[in-house]
Coordinates of C-alpha atoms in Angstrom, one line a residue:
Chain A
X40 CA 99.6 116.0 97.5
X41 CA 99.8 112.5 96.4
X42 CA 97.1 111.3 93.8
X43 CA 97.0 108.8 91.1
X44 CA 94.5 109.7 88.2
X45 CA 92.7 107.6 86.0
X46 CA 90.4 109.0 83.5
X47 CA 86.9 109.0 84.8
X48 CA 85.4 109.3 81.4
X49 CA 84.6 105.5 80.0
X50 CA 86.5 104.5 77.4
X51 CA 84.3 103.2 74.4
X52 CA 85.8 101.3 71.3
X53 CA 85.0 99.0 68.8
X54 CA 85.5 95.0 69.5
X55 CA 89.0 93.7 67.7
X56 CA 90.5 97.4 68.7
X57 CA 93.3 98.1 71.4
X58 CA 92.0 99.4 74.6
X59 CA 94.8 101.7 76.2
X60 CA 94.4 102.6 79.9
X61 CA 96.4 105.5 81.3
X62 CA 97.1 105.4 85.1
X63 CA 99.1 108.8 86.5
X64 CA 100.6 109.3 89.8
X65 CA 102.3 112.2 91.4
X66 CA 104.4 112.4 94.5
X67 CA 104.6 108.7 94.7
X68 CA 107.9 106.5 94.4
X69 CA 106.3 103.0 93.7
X70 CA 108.9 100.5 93.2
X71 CA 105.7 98.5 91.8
X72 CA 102.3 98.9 90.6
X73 CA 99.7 96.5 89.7
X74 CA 96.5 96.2 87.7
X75 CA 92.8 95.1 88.6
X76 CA 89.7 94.0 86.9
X77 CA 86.1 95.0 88.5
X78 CA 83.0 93.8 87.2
X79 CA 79.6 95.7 88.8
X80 CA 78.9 94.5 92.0
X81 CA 82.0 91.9 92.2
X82 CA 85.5 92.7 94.1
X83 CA 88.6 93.6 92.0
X84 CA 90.6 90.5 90.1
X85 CA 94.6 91.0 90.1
X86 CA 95.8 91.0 86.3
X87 CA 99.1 92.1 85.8
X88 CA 102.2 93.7 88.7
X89 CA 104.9 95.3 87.1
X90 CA 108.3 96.6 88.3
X91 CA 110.0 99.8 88.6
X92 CA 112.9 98.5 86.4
X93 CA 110.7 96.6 84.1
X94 CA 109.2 99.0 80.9
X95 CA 107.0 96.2 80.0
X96 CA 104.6 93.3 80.9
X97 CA 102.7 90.9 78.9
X98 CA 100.4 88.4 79.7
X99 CA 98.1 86.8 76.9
X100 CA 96.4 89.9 75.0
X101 CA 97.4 92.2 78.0
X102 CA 100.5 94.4 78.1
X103 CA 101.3 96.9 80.9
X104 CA 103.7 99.6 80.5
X105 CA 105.6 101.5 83.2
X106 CA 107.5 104.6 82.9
X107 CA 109.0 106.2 86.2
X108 CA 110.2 109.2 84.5
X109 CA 106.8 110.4 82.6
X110 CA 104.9 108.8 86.6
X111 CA 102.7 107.0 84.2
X112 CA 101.8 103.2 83.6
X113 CA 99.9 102.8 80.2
X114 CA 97.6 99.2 80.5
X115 CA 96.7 97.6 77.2
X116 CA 94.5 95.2 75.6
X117 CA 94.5 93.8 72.0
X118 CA 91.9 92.4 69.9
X119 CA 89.7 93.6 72.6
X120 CA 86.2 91.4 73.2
X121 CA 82.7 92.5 74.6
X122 CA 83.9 90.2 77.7
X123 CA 86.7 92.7 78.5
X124 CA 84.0 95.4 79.2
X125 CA 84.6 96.2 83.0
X126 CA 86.6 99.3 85.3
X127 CA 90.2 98.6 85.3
X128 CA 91.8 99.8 88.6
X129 CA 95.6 101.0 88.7
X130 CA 97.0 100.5 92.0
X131 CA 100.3 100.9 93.7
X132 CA 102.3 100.9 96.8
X133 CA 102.3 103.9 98.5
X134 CA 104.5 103.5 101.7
X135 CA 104.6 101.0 104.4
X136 CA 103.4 98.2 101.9
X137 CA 100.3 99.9 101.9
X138 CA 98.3 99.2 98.1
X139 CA 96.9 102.7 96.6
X140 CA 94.4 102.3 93.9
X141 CA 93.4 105.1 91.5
X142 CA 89.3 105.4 91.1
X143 CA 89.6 103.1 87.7
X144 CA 88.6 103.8 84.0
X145 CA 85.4 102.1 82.8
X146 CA 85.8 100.5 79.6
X147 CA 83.3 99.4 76.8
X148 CA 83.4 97.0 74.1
X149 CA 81.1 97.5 71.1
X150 CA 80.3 94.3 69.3
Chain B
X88 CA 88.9 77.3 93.3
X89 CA 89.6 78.6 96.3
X90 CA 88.0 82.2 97.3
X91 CA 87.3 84.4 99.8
X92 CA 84.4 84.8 101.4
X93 CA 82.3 87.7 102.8
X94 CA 78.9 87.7 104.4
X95 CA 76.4 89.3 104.0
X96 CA 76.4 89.9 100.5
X97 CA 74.2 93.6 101.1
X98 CA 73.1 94.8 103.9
X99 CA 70.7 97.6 104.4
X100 CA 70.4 99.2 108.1
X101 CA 69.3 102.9 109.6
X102 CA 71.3 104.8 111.0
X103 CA 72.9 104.6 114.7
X104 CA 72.2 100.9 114.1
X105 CA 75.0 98.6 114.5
X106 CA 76.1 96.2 111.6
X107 CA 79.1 93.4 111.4
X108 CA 80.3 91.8 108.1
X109 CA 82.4 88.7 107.9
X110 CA 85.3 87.6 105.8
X111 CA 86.9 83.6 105.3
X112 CA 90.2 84.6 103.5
X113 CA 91.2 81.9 101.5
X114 CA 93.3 79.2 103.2
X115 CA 96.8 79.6 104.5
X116 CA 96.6 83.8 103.4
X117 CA 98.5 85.0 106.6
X118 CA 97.6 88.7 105.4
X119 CA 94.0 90.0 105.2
X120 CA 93.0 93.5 104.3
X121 CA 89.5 95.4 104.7
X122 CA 88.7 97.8 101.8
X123 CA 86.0 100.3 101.1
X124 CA 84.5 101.1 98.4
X125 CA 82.4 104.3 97.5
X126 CA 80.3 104.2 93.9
X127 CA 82.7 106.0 92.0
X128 CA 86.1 105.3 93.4
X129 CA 88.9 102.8 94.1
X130 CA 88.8 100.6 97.2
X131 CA 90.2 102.2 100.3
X132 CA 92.3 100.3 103.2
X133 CA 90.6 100.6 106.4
X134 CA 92.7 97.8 107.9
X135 CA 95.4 95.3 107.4
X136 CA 95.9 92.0 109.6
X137 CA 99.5 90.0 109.8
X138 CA 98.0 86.3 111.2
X139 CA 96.1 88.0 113.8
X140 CA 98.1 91.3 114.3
X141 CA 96.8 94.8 112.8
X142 CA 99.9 96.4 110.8
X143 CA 97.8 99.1 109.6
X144 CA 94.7 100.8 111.0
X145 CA 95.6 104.7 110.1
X146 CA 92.4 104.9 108.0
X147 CA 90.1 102.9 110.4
X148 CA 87.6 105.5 112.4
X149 CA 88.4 103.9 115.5
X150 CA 85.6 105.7 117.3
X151 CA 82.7 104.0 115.5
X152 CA 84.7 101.2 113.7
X153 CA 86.4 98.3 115.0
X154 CA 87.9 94.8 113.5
X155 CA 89.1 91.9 114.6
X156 CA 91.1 88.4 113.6
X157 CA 91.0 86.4 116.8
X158 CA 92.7 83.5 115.6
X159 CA 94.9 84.7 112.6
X160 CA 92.1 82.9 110.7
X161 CA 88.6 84.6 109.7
X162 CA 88.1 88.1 110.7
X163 CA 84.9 90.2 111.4
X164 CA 84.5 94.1 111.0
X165 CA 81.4 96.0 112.4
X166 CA 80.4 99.5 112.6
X167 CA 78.3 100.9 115.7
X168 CA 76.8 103.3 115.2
X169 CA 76.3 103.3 111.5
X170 CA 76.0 106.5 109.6
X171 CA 74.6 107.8 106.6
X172 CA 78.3 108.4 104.9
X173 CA 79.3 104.8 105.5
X174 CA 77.0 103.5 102.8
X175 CA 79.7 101.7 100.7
X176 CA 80.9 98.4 99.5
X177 CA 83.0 96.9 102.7
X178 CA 85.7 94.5 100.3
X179 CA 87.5 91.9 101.8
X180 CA 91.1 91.1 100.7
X181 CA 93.5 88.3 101.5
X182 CA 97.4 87.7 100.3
X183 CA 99.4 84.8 100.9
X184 CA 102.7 85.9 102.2
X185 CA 103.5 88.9 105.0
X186 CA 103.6 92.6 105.4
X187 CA 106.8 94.1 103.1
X188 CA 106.1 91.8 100.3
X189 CA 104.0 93.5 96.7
X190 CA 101.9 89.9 95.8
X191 CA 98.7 90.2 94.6
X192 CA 95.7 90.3 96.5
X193 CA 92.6 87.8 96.0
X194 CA 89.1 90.0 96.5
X195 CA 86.3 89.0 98.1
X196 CA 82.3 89.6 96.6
X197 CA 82.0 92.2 99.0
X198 CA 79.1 93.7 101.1
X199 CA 77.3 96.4 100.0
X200 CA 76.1 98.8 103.0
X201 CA 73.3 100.7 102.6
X202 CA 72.3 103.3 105.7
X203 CA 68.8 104.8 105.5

């Protein structure tokens, strides 16, 4: 069957450490995939699309990884902040233009 | 900034009542998408609109559920009769260019449902 996992366990580091996000997805082709923000109680906020024949994306202290062999995107953020405390969503196309998400890791910045 | 907007923002109701949210995509977005949302999980497509053409309703209940984008413009999705399962947040999504195309997609606040 097709899933795409994301941990469901929050992710809890230190402020001024790298958050690393780990999205996997099986029986799925995407040709892209794309990241969202969620705050509590607010609809998702696009961050970051990446290609199937791009390995990497950066924008500002955000890099997104994307490796079709291993079916895994890796989502990163440096010299993380209290701010960037939220659940990240991994999404991608599934078919028919149709956007997938993944259930989305929480993550929590210690000050 | 322009946004989209839903309406209500919550939304509590009993059961085998019938409810209706509304969504203003933001202007000139020919697509617009309706998500839900159970605690928990990642939005879900219930249904996608081309101007005022559904392109995708496979996840839709059609038997309690129905939506609608009259004009291509704002769009309105209601439930009759509500049950206790479909307390969720209803998300409303809108992208500027058509169906085959991977751009981003600008969120709505939501509506969260709650069925007693």
């Amino acid at each position: 069957s097709q899933k795409i996992e994301q941990n469901s366990e929050a992710l809890n580091i230190q402020e001024g450490k790298t958050a690393t996000l780990t999205c996997n997805y099986t029986n799925y082709s995407p040709a892209y995939l794309q990241w969202y923000r969620q705050d509590p109680g607010r609809g998702p906020v696009f961050l970051l699309l990446i290609r199937e024949n791009e390995k990497e994306k950066r924008k500002e202290r955000l890099k997104v990884t994307f490796d079709t062999t291993l079916k895994q995107s890796l989502f990163h953020i440096t010299a993380s902040q209290p701010a960037d405390s939220a659940t990240y969503l991994c999404a991608l196309y599934g078919g028919s233009y149709k956007l997938i998400f993944g259930s989305g890791t929480r993550l929590l910045v210690r000050p | 900034e322009a946004e989209v907007a839903q309406s209500p923002r919550y939304k509590i109701t009993e059961k085998s009542q019938a409810v209706a949210f509304w969504c203003d995509p933001i202007s000139g977005h020919a697509t617009l998408y309706w998500y839900r949302q159970i605690l928990g999980q990642g939005p879900e497509l219930l249904v996608q609109f081309q101007d005022e053409s559904v392109v995708d309703d496979s996840q839709l209940p059609k038997d309690r559920f129905s939506a609608e984008r009259l004009k291509g413009v704002d769009s309105t999705l209601k439930i009759q009769p509500a049950e206790l399962g479909d307390s969720a947040m209803y998300l409303c999504a809108s992208s500027p260019t058509g169906t085959g195309t991977y751009n981003e997609q600008f969120f709505g606040p939501g509506t969260r449902l709650t069925v007693l």
